[in-house]
Coordinates of C-alpha atoms and ligand atoms in Angstrom, one line a residue:
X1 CA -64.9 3.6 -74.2
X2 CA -61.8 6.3 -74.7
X3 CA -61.5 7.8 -78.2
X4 CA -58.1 8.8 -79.9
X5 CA -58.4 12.1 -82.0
X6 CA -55.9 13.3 -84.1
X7 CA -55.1 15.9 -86.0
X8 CA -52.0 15.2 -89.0
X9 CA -49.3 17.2 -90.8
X10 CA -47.3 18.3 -87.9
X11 CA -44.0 17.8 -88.2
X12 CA -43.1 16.6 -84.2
X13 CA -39.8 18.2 -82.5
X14 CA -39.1 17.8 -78.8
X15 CA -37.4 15.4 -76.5
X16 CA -39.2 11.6 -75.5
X17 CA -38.2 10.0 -72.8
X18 CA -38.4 5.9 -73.4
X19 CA -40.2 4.1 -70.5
X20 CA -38.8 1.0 -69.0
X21 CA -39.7 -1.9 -71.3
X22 CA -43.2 -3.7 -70.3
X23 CA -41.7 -7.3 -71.7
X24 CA -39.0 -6.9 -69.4
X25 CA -41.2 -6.1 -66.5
X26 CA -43.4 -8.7 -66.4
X27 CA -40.9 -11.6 -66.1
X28 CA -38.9 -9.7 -63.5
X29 CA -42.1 -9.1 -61.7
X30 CA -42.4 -13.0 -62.0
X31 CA -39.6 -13.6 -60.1
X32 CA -40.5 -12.3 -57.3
X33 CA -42.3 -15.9 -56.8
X34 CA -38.8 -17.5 -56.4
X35 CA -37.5 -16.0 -53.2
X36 CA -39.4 -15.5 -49.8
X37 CA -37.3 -11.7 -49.8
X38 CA -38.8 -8.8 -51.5
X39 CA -37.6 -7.9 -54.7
X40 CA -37.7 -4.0 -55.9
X41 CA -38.1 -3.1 -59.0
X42 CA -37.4 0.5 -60.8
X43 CA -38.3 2.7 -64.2
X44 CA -41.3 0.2 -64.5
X45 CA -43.7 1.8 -66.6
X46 CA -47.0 3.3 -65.9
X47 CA -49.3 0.7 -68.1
X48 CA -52.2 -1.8 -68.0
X49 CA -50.8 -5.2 -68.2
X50 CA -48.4 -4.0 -65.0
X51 CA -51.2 -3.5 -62.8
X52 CA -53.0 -6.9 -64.3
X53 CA -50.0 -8.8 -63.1
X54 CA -49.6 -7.0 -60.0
X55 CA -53.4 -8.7 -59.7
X56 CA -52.3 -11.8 -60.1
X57 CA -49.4 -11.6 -57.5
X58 CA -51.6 -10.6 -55.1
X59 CA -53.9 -12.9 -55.4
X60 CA -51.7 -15.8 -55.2
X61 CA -50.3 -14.3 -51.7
X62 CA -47.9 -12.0 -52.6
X63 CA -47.9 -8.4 -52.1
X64 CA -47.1 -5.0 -54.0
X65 CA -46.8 -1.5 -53.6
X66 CA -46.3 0.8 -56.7
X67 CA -44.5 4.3 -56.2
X68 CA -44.1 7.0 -58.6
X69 CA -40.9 8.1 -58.9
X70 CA -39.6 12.0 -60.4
X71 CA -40.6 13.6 -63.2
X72 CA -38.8 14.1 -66.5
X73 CA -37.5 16.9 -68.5
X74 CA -41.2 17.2 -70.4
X75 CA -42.7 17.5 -66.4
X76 CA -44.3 13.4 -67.0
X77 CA -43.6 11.5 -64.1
X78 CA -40.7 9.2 -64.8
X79 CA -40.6 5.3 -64.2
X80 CA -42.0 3.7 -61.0
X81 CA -40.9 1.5 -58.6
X82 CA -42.3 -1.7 -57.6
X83 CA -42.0 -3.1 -54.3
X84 CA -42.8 -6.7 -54.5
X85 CA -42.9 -9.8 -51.8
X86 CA -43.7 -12.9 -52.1
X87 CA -42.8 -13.8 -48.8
X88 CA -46.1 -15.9 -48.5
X89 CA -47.7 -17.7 -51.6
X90 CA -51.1 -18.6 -50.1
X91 CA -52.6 -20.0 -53.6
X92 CA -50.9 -21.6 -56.4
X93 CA -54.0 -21.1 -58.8
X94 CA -54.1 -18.4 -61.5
X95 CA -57.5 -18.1 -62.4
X96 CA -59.1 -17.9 -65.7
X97 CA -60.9 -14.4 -65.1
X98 CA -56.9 -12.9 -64.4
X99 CA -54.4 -15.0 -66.8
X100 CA -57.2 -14.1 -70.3
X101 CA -56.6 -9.8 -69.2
X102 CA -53.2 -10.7 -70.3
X103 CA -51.4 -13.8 -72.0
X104 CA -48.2 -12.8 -70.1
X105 CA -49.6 -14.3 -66.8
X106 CA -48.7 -17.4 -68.2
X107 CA -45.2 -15.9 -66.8
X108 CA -46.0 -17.2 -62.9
X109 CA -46.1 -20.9 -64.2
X110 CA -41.9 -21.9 -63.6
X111 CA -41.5 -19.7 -61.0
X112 CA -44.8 -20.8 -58.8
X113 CA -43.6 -24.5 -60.0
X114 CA -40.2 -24.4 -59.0
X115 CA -40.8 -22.8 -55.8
X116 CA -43.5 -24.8 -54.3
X117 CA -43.9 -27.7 -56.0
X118 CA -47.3 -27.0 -57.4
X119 CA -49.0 -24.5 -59.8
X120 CA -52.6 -24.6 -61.8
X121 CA -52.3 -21.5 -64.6
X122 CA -55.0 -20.9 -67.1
X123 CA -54.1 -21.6 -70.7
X124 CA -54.1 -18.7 -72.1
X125 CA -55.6 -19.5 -74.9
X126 CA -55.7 -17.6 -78.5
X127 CA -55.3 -13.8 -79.1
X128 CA -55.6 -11.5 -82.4
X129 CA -52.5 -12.1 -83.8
X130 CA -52.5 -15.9 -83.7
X131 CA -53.2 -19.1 -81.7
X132 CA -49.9 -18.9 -79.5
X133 CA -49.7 -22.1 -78.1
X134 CA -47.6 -22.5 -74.8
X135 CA -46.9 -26.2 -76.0
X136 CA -42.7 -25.4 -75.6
X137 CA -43.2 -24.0 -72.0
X138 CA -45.2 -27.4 -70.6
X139 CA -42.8 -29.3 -72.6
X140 CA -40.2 -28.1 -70.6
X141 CA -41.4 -28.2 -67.6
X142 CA -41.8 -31.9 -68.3
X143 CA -38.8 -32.7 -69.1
X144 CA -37.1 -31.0 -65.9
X145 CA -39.3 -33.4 -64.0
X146 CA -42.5 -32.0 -63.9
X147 CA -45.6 -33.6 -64.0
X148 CA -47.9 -31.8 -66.0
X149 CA -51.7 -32.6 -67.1
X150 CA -54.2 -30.1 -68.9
X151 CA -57.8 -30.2 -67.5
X152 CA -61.2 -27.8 -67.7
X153 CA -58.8 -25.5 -69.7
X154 CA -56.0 -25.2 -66.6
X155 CA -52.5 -26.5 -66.8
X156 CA -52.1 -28.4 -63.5
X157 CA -48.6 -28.8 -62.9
X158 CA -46.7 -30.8 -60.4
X159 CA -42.8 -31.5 -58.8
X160 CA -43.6 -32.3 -55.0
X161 CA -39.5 -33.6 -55.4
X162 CA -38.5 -30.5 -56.7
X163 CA -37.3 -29.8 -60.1
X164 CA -34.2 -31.3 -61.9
X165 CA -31.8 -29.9 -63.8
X166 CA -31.4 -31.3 -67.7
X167 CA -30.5 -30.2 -70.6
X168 CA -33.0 -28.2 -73.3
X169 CA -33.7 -27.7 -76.6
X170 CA -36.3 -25.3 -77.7
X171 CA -37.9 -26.8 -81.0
X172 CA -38.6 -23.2 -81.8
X173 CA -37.4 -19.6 -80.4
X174 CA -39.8 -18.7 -77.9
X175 CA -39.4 -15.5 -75.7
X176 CA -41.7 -15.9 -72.4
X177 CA -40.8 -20.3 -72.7
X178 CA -37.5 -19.4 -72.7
X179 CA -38.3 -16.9 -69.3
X180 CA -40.6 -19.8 -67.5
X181 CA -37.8 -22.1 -68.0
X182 CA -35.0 -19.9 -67.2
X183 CA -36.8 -19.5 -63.7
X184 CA -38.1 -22.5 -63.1
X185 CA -34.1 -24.0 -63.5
X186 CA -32.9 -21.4 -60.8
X187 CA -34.1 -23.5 -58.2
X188 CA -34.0 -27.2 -59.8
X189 CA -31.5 -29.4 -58.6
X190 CA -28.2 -29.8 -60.7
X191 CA -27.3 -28.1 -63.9
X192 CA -29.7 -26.7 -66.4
X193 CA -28.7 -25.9 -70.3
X194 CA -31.5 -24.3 -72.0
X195 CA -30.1 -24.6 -75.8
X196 CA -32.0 -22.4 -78.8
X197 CA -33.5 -20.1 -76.3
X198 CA -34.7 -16.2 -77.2
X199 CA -31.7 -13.4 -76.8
X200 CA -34.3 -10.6 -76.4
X201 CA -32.8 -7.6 -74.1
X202 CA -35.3 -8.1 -71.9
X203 CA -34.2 -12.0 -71.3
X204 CA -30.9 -10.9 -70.8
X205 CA -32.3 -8.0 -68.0
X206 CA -34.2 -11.1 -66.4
X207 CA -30.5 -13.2 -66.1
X208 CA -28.9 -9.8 -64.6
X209 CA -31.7 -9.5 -62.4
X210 CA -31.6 -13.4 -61.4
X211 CA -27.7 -13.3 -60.9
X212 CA -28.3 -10.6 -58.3
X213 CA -30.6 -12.5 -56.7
X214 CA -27.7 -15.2 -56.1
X215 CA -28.8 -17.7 -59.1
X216 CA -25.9 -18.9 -61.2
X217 CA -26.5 -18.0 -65.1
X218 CA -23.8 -18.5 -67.5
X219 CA -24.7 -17.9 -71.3
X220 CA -25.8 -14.2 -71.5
X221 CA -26.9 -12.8 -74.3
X222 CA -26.3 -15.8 -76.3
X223 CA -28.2 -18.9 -77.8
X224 CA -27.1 -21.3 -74.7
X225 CA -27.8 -20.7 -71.1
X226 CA -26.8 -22.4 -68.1
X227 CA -27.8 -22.7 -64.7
X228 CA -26.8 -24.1 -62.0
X229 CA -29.9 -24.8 -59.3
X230 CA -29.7 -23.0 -56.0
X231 CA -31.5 -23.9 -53.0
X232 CA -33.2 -20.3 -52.2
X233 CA -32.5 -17.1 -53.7
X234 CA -32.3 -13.4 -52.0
X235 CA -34.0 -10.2 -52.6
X236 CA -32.7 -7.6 -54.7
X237 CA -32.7 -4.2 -56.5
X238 CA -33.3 -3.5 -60.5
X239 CA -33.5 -1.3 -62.5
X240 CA -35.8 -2.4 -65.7
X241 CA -33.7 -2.0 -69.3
X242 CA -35.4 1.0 -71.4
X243 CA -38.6 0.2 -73.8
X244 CA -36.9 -1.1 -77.3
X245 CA -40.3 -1.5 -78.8
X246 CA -41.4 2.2 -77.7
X247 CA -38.1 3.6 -78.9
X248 CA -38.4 2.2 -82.0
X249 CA -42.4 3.3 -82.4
X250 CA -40.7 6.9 -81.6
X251 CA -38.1 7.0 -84.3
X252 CA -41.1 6.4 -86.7
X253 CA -43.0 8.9 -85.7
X254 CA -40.1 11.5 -85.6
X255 CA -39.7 10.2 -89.5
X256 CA -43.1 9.7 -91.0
X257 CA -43.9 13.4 -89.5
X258 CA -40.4 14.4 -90.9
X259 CA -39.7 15.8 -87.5
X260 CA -36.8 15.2 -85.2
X261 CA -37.0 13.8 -81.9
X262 CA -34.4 13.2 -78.9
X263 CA -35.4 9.5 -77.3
X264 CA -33.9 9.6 -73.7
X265 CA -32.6 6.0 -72.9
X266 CA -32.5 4.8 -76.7
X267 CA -29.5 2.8 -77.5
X268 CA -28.4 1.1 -80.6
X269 CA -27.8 -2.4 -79.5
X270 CA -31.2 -2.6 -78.2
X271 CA -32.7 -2.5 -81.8
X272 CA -30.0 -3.4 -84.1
X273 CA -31.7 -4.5 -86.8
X274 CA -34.3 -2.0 -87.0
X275 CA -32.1 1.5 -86.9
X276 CA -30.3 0.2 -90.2
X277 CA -33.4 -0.5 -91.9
X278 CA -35.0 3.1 -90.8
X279 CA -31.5 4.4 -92.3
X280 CA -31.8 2.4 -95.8
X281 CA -35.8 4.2 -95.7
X282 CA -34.2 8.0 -95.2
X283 CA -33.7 8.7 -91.8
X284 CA -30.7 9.8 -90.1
X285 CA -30.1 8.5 -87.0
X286 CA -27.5 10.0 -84.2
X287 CA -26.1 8.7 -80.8
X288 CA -26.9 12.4 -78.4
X289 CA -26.0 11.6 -74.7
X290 CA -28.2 9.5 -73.3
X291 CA -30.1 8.4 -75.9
X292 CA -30.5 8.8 -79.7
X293 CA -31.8 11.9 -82.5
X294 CA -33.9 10.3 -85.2
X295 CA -35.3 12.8 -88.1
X296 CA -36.9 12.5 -91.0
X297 CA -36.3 16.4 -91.7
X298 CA -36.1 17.1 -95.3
X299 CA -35.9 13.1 -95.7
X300 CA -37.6 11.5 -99.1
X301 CA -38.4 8.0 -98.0
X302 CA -38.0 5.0 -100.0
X303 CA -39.9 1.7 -100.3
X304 CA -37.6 -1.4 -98.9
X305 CA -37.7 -4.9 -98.2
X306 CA -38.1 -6.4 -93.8
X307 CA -38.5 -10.0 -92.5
X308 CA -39.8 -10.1 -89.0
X309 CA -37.2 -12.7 -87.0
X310 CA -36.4 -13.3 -83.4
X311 CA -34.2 -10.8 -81.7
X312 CA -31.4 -9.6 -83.0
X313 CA -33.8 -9.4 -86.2
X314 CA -36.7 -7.4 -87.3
X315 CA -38.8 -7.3 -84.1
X316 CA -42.4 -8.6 -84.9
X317 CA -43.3 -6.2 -82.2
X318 CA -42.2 -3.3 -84.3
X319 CA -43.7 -4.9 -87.9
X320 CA -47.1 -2.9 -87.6
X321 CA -45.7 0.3 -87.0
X322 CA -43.0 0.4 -90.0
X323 CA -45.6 -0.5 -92.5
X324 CA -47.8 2.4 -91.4
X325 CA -44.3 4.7 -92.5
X326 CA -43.7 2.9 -95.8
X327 CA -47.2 3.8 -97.0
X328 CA -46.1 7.2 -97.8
X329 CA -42.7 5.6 -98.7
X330 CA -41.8 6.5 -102.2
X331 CA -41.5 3.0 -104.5
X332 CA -42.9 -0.7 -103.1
X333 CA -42.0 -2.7 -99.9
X334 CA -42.8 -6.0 -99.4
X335 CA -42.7 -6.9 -95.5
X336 CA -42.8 -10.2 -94.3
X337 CA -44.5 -11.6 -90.6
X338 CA -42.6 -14.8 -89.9
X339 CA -43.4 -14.9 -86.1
X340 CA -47.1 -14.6 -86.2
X341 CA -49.9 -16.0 -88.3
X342 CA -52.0 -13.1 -88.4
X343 CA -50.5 -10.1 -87.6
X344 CA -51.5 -7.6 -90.6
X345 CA -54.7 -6.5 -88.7
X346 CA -54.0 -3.1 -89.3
X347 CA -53.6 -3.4 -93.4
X348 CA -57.7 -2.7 -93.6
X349 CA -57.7 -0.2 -91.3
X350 CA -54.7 1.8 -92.9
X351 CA -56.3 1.3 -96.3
X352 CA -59.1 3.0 -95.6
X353 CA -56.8 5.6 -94.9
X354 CA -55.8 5.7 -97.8
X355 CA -52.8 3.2 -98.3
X356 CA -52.1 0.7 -100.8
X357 CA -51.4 -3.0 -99.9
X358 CA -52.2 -6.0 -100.4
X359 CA -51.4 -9.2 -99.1
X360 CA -50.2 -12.3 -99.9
X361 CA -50.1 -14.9 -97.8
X362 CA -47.6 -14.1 -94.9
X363 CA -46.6 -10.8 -97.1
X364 CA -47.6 -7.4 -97.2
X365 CA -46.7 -5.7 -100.5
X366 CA -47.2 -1.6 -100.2
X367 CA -47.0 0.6 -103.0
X368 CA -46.1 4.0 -101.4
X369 CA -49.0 7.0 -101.8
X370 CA -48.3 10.5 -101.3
X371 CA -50.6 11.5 -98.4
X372 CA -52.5 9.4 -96.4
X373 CA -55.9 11.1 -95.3
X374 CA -57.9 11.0 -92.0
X375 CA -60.6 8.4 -91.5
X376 CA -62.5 6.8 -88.3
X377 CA -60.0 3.7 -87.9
X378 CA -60.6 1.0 -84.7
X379 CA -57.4 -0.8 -82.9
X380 CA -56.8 -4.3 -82.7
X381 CA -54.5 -5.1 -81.2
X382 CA -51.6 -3.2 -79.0
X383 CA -48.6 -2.4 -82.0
X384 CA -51.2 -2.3 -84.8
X385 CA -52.4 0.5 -82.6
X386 CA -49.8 2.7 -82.3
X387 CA -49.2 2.0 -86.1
X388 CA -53.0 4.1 -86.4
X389 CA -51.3 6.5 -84.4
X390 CA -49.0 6.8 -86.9
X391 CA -50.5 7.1 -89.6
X392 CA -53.0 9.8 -87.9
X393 CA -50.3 12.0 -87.3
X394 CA -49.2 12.2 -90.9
X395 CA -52.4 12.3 -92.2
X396 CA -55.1 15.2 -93.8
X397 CA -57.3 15.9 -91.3
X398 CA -58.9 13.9 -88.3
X399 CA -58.4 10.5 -87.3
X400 CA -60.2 9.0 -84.4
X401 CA -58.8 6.1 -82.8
X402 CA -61.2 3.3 -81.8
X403 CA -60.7 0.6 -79.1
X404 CA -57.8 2.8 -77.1
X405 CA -57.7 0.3 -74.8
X406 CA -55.4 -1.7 -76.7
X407 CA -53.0 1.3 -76.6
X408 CA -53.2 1.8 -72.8
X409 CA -51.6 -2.0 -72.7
X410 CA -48.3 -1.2 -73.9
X411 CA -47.6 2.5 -74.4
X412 CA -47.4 4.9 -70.7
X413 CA -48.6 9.2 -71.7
X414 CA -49.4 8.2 -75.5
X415 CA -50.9 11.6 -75.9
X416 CA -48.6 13.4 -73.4
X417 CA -45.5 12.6 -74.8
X418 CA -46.9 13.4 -78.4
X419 CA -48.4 16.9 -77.0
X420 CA -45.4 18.0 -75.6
X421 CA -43.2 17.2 -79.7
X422 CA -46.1 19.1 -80.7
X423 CA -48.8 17.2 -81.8
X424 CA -52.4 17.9 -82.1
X425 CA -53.5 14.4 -79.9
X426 CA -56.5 14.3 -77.6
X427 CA -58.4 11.7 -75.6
X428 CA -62.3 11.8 -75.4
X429 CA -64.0 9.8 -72.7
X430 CA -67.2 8.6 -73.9
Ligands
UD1_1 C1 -43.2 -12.3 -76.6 C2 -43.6 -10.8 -76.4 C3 -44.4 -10.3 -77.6 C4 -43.6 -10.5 -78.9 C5 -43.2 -12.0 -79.0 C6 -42.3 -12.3 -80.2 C7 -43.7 -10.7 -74.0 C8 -44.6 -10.6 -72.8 N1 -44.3 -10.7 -75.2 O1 -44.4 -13.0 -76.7 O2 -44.6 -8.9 -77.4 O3 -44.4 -10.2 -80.0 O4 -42.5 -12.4 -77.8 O5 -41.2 -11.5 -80.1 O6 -42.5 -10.8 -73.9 N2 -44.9 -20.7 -79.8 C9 -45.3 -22.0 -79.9 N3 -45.4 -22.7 -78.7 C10 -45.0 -22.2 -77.5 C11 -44.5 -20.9 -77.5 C12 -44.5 -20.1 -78.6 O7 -45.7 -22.5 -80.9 O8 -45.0 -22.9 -76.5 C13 -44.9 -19.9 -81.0 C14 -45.8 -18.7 -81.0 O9 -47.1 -19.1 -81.4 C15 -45.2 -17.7 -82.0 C16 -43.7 -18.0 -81.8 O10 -43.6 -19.3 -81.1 O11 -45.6 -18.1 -83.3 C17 -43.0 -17.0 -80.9 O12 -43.8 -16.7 -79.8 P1 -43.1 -16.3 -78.4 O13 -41.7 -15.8 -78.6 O14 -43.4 -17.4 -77.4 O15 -44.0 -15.0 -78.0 P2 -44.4 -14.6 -76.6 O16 -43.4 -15.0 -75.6 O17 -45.8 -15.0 -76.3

């Protein structure tokens, strides 16, 4: 298993280009399911879960055909296109041994449905951070007509009718129920209004993406959507909305090194409550062409307050990696994980690096330390990796990353694009 070593105290400087965004990918690779055209994808990012789902696809009948496209200003090839058809859907099964690689599988479920009538998906089942039940997405289902029954661990759904439109109210704010659903109504019959669903970029890059594929989406970007069924939809052309969770993961570690970085593809509005916070810690953030300047130059960092909350709040997804910067935050922060139950994995791990928190309940309190110091540390799970990462690269001395694997999920070029700001980053194959 791949090692991380790193070696702290450089300040990074240099330009980043953000990838396309892996949460938007996989439901736009999902839709592919609902049209016999194929459906071409662009700036999808080099990463793990990509090629898991690219599995499944192909295994239910589909095919795919990844391209690297040109490289970037730091010479790392930039985005890749995906060529996807699902002209053919020979199964309507995804298997156990595919959909537990990656919870996101659970993503084929509305659009195998709605398309022919039939789909059996694995539960997912737990992962580190919590239980994650996909009760909201069945529900659903059910209530556009579906009939849905849970056996040997497989959801085994059914609409040999087709789908119905009908209105929906999520009981709770759920990102990939709200995409299942949203796909799924594309092709019921009649009107569909999905009410209390997620307003994640990367939903509202899925209803762009299922406009130009002829489906009828009013609502964007707000807590109401409605659609109005289509028969069939066409192929089409997209272009994947940038990374917000890897931009954000960048800023940090332009601040926590006090360096300054240039993230290619940034924008404000995609993580609007995030850049304020980073400002109220010390950094300065600037709008550059094409993307955004984050440094922590010269910056003394203070201890503040974050809530975790579906988008536009504190992104869960980012929670891991700002706690990593206010350990060497001057003063106390108390952050607190309302989306998941047990998403603080990485508190141990950055203790032993020297950090001082403790919890409380679904509450982190930190009391900022000078330096953190280098220490053996293991990943578990994809952010609360990358907040390691962090904390390594402020750090005395060596840290060696553990578990990499977790990393290779979500993040294209880790070491790459922290080489080429400068750090000292390498990857051992053992
Ligand atoms: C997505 C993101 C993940 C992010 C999360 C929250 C993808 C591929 N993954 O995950 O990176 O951390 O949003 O922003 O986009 N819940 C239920 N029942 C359900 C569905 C969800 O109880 O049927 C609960 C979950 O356990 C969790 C909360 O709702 O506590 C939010 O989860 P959800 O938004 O569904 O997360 P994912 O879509 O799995």
């Amino acid at each position: 298993m791949d090692k991380i070593h790193i070696q702290g105290g450089i300040p990074l400087k240099g330009v980043i280009q953000i990838a396309g965004a892996k949460n938007a990918t996989l439901p736009l690779m999902a839709a592919c399911l609902l049209t016999e055209d194929p459906l071409i994808l662009s700036n999808v990012p080099k990463l793990a879960d990509i090629h898991s789902l690219i599995h499944l696809l192909k295994d239910l009948g589909a095919e795919a055909t990844l391209t690297e496209e040109s490289t970037s200003s730091n010479s790392l090839p930039q985005g890749q296109t995906l060529n996807l058809s699902a002209k053919n859907i020979t199964n309507s099964k995804a298997s156990y041994d595919l959909v537990r690689k990656m919870r996101a599988s659970i993503l084929v479920l509305g659009p195998l449905l709605a398309r022919m009538g039939e789909a059996t998906v694995s539960l997912p089942g737990g992962c580190a951070i919590g239980t994650r039940p996909v009760d909201i997405h069945i529900k659903g289902l059910q209530h556009l007509g579906a009939e849905i029954f849970l056996e040997h661990g497989y959801i085994h759904a059914k609409a040999p009718q087709g789908l119905k439109g009908k209105d929906f109210t999520f009981p709770m704010v759920t990102v990939t129920g709200t995409e299942n659903l949203l796909m799924a109504a594309c092709l019921a019959k009649g009107t569909t209004r999905l009410i209390n669903v997620a307003r994640e970029p990367e939903i509202s890059d899925l209803v762009n993406c299922l406009i130009s594929m002829g489906a009828h989406i009013e609502g964007i970007g707000t807590d109401t959507l409605i659609i109005e069924g289509q028969k069939s939809l066409k192929g089409t052309h997209h272009h994947v909305v940038s990374d917000r969770i890897e931009l954000g993961t960048y800023a940090i570690a332009a601040a926590i090194t006090r360096g300054e970085l240039d993230l290619l593809g940034g924008k404000k509005s995609l993580i609007p409550s995030f850049l304020p916070k980073l400002e109220e810690i010390g950094v300065s953030i600037e709008e550059i062409p094409n993307g955004l300047r984050v440094s922590g130059k010269n910056a003394s960092l203070r201890g503040i307050d974050i809530t975790t909350d579906p988008f536009p709040g504190f992104p869960t997804d980012l929670q891991a990696q700002i706690t990593a910067l206010l350990c060497i935050a001057e003063g106390s922060s108390l952050i607190t994980e309302t989306i998941f139950e047990n998403r603080f994995m990485h508190v141990p791990e950055l203790m032993r690096m020297g950090a001082q928190i403790s919890t409380q309940g679904k509450s982190v309190m930190i009391r900022g330390v000078q330096n953190l110091v280098g220490a053996e540390v293991m990943a578990t799970d994809l952010r609360a990796s990358f907040s390691l990462v962090l904390a390594g690269l402020v750090a005395q001395g060596e840290t060696v990353l553990n578990r990499v694997y977790h990393l290779d999920r979500g993040y294209e070029y880790v070491e790459a694009k922290l080489r080429a700001c400068g750090a000292q980053i390498e990857r051992i194959h053992t």
